[in-house]
Coordinates of C-alpha atoms and ligand atoms in Angstrom, one line a residue:
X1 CA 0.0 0.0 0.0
X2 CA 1.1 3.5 -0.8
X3 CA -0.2 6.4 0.4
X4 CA 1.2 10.1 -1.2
X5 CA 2.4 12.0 2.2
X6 CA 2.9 15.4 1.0
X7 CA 5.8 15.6 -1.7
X8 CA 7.1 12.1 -0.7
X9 CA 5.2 9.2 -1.2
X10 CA 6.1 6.6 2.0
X11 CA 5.1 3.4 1.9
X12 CA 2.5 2.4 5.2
X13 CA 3.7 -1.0 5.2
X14 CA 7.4 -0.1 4.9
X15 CA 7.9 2.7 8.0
X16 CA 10.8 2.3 10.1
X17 CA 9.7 0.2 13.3
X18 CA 12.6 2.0 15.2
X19 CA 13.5 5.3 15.1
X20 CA 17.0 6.4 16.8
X21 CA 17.6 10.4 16.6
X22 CA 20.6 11.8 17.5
X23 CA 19.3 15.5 17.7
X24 CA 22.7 17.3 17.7
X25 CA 23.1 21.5 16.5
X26 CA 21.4 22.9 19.5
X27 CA 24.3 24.9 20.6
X28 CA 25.2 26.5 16.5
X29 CA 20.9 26.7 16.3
X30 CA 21.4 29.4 19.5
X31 CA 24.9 30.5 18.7
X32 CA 23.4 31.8 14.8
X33 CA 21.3 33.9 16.6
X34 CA 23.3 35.5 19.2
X35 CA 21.6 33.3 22.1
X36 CA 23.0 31.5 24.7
X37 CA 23.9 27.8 24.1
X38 CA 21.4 26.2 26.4
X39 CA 18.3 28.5 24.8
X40 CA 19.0 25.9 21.8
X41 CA 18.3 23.3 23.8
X42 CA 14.9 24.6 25.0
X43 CA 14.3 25.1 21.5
X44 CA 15.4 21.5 21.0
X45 CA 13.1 19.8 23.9
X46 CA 9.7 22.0 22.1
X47 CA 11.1 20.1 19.1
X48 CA 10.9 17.0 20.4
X49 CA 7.2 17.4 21.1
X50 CA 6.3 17.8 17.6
X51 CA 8.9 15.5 15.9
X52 CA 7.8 12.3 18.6
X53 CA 4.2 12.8 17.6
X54 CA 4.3 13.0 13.5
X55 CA 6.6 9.8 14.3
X56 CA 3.8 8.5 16.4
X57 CA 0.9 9.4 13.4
X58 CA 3.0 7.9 10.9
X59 CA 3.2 4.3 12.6
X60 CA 6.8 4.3 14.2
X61 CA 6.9 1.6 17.1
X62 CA 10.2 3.2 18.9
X63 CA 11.4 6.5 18.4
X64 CA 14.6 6.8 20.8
X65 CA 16.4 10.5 21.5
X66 CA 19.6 11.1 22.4
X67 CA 19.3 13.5 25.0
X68 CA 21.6 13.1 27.1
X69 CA 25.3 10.9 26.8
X70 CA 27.5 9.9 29.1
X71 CA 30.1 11.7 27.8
X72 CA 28.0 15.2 28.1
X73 CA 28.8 15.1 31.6
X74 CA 32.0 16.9 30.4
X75 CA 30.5 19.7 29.3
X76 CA 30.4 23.4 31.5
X77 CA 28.2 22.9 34.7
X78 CA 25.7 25.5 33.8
X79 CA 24.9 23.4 30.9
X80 CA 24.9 20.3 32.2
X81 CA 22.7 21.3 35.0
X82 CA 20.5 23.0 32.1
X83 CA 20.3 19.6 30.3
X84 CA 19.2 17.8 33.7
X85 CA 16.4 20.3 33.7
X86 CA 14.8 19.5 30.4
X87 CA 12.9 16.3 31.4
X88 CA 11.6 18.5 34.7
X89 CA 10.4 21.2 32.1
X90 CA 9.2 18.6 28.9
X91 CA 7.5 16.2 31.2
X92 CA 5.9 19.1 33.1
X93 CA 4.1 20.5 30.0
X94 CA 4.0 17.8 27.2
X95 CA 2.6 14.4 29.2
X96 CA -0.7 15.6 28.6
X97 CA -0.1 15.7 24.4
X98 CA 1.8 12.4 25.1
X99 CA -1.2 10.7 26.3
X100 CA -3.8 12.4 24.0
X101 CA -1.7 10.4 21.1
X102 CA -1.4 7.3 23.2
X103 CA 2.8 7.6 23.2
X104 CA 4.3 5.6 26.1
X105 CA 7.4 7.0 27.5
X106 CA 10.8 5.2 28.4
X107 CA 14.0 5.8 29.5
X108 CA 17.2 4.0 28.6
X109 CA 20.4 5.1 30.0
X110 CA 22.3 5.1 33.7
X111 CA 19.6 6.8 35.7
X112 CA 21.1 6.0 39.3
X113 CA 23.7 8.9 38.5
X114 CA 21.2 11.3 37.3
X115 CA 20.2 14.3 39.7
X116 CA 17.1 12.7 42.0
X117 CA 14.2 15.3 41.6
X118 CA 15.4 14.6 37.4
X119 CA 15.2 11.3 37.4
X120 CA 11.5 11.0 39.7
X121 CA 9.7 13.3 37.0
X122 CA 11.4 10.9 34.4
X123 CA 9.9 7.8 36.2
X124 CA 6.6 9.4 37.1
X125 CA 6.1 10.3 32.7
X126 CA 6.9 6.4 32.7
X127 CA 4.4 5.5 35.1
X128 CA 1.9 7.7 33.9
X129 CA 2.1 6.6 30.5
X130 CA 2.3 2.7 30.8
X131 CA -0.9 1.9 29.8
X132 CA -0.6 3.8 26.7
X133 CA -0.3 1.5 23.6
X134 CA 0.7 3.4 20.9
X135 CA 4.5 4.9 20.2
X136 CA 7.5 4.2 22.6
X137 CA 9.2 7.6 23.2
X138 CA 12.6 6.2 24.6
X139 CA 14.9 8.7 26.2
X140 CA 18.6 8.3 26.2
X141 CA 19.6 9.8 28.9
X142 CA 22.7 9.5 30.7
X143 CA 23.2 7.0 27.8
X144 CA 26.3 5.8 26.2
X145 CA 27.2 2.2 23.9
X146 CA 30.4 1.8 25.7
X147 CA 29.1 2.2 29.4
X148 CA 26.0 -0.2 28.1
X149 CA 28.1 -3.4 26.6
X150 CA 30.5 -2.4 29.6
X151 CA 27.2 -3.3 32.4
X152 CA 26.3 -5.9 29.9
X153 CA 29.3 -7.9 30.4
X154 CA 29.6 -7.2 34.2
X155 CA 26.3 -9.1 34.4
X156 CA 27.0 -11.8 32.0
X157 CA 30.5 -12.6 34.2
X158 CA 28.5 -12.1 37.3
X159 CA 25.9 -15.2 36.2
X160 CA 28.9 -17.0 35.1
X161 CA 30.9 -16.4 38.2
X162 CA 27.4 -17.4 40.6
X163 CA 27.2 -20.3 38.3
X164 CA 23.8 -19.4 36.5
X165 CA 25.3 -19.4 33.6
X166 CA 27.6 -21.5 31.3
X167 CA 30.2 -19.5 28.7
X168 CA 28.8 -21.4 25.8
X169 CA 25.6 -20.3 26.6
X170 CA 26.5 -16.9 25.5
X171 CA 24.8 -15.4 22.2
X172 CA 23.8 -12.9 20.4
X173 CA 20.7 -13.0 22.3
X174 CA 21.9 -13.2 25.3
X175 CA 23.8 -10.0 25.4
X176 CA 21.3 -8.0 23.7
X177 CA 19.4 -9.4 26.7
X178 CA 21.4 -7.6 29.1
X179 CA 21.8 -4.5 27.2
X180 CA 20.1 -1.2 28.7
X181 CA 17.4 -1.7 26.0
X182 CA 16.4 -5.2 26.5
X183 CA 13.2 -3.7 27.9
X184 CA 12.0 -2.7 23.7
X185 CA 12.1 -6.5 23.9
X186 CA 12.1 -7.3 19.4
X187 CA 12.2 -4.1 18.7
X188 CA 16.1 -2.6 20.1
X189 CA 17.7 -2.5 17.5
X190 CA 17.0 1.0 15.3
X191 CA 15.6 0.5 11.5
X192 CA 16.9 4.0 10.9
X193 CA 19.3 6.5 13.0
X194 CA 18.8 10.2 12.2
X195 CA 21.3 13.0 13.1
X196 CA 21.0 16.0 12.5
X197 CA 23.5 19.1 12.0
X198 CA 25.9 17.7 9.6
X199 CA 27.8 16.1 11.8
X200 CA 28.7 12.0 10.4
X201 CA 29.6 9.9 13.7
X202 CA 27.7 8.1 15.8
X203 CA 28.7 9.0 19.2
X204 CA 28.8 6.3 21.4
X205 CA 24.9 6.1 20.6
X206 CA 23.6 2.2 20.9
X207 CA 26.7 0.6 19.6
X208 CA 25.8 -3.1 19.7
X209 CA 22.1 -2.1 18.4
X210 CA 22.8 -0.5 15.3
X211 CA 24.9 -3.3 13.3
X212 CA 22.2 -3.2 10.6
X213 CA 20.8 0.2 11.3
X214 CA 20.2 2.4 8.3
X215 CA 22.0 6.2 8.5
X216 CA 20.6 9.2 7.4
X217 CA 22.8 12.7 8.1
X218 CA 20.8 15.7 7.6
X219 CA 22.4 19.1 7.2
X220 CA 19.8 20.6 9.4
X221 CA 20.4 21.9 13.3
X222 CA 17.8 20.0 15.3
X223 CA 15.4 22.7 16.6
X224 CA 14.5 23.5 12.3
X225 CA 13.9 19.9 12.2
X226 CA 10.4 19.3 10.8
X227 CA 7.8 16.8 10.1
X228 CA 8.5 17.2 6.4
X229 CA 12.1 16.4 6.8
X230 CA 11.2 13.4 8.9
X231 CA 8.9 12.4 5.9
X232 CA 11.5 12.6 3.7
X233 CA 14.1 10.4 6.1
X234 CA 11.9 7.9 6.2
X235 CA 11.0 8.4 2.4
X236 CA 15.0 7.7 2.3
X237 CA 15.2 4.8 4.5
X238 CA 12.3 3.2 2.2
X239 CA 14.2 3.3 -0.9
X240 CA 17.3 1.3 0.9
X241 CA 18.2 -1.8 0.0
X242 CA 18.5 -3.3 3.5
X243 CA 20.8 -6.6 3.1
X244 CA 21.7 -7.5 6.4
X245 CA 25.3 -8.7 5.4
X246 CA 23.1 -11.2 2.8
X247 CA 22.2 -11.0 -0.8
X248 CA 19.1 -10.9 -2.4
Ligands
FPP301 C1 23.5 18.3 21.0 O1 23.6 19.6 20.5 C2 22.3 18.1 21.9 C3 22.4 17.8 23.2 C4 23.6 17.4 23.9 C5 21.1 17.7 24.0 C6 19.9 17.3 23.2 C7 18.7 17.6 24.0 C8 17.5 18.0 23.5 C9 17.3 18.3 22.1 C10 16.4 18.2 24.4 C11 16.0 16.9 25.1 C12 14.7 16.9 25.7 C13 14.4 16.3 26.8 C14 13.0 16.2 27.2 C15 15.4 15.7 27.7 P1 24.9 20.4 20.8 O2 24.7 21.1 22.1 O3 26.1 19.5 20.8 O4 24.9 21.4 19.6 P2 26.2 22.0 18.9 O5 26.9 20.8 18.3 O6 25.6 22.9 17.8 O7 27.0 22.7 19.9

């Protein structure tokens, strides 16, 4: 079936189940203007408002955002404490938008180090929206590949070392298992990774998950990200040729 969505014509029975968005240009968005840094980043969080729910409307499963690395602990403490903020201010005005379009939220990332009043709001938007069926809105936050594998195989020894476990035991499965993400259950590993500003690295961002993800590096900062240029990722994605290491 093919349905003509705007100027690209996407494919309903082809959208990308899972969604990874690394929403990077913030800082140049502000900067451009002669704003502070972290005033791109509120312009960023607005943005994820609108980009999660045209993902939701056109039938992505999983749309997981960056929004926080491990490695972005590094950066100036007025900014990091900004970034901690977000979830207190997105959660505090959006959950009512994310339950009127039936989007569950998640998080995926080392929450145990995260500031306590940030990580409650981020448990009570879980809470809130569990019974929600529709889209998975996974937050990275205090995310990072390495750190993940890294827990990953620190559980996998520990089961081997209490003797739950045998070493030949271990697959492919298995690890993905014990990966941060295990809880998106069929659906961890992204169809599609977007990031935005130009940049053309992945970042540390789901390392083990995206073997067979498909890349898409827009030009754009992340707060001008729009609908129509998610249509036309996903237009992108849809004319792959996804392989899988196979042929066809
Ligand atoms: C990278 O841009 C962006 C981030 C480190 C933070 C992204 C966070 C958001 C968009 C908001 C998240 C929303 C919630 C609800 C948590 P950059 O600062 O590296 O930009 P630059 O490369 O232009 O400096």
């Amino acid at each position: 079936m093919s349905d003509e969505i705007d100027n690209y014509e996407i494919s309903t029975d082809n959208i990308p189940k899972h969604i990874a968005m690394i929403m990077d240009g913030n800082g140049r968005w502000a900067k451009k203007r002669g704003f502070p840094r972290v005033s791109g980043h509120k312009e960023g969080m607005n943005n994820v408002k609108t980009i999660a729910i045209e993902a939701s409307s056109l039938g992505v499963k999983v749309l997981t955002l960056y929004a926080f690395s491990t490695e972005n602990w590094g950066r100036p403490n007025t900014e990091v404490n900004f970034l901690m903020k977000l979830p207190i201010d997105f959660f505090g005005v959006f959950v009512p938008d994310l339950m009127a379009n039936n989007i569950k939220v998640l998080a995926t990332g080392i929450l145990e180090d995260v500031p306590q009043k940030t990580r409650d709001v981020i448990q009570k938007a879980i809470d809130e929206t569990k019974d929600n069926t529709g889209m998975v809105l996974n937050f990275a936050f205090n995310y990072g590949g390495r750190s993940d594998i890294l827990q990953a195989t620190k559980k996998i020894a520990n089961d081997i070392k209490n003797e739950k476990l045998n070493v030949e035991e271990i697959d492919d499965d298995l690890i993905s298992n014990a990966l941060l993400t295990s809880n998106l259950n069929e659906l961890a590993d992204p169809d599609l990774l977007i990031r935005t500003s130009g940049e053309t690295r992945i970042s540390n961002f789901m390392l083990w998950q995206m073997a067979y993800t498909e890349m898409i590096f827009d030009d754009i900062l992340w707060p001008d990200y729009s609908p129509d240029n998610l249509r036309e990722d996903i237009y992108k994605y849809q004319n792959r040729d996804r392989r899988f290491g196979k042929i066809k």
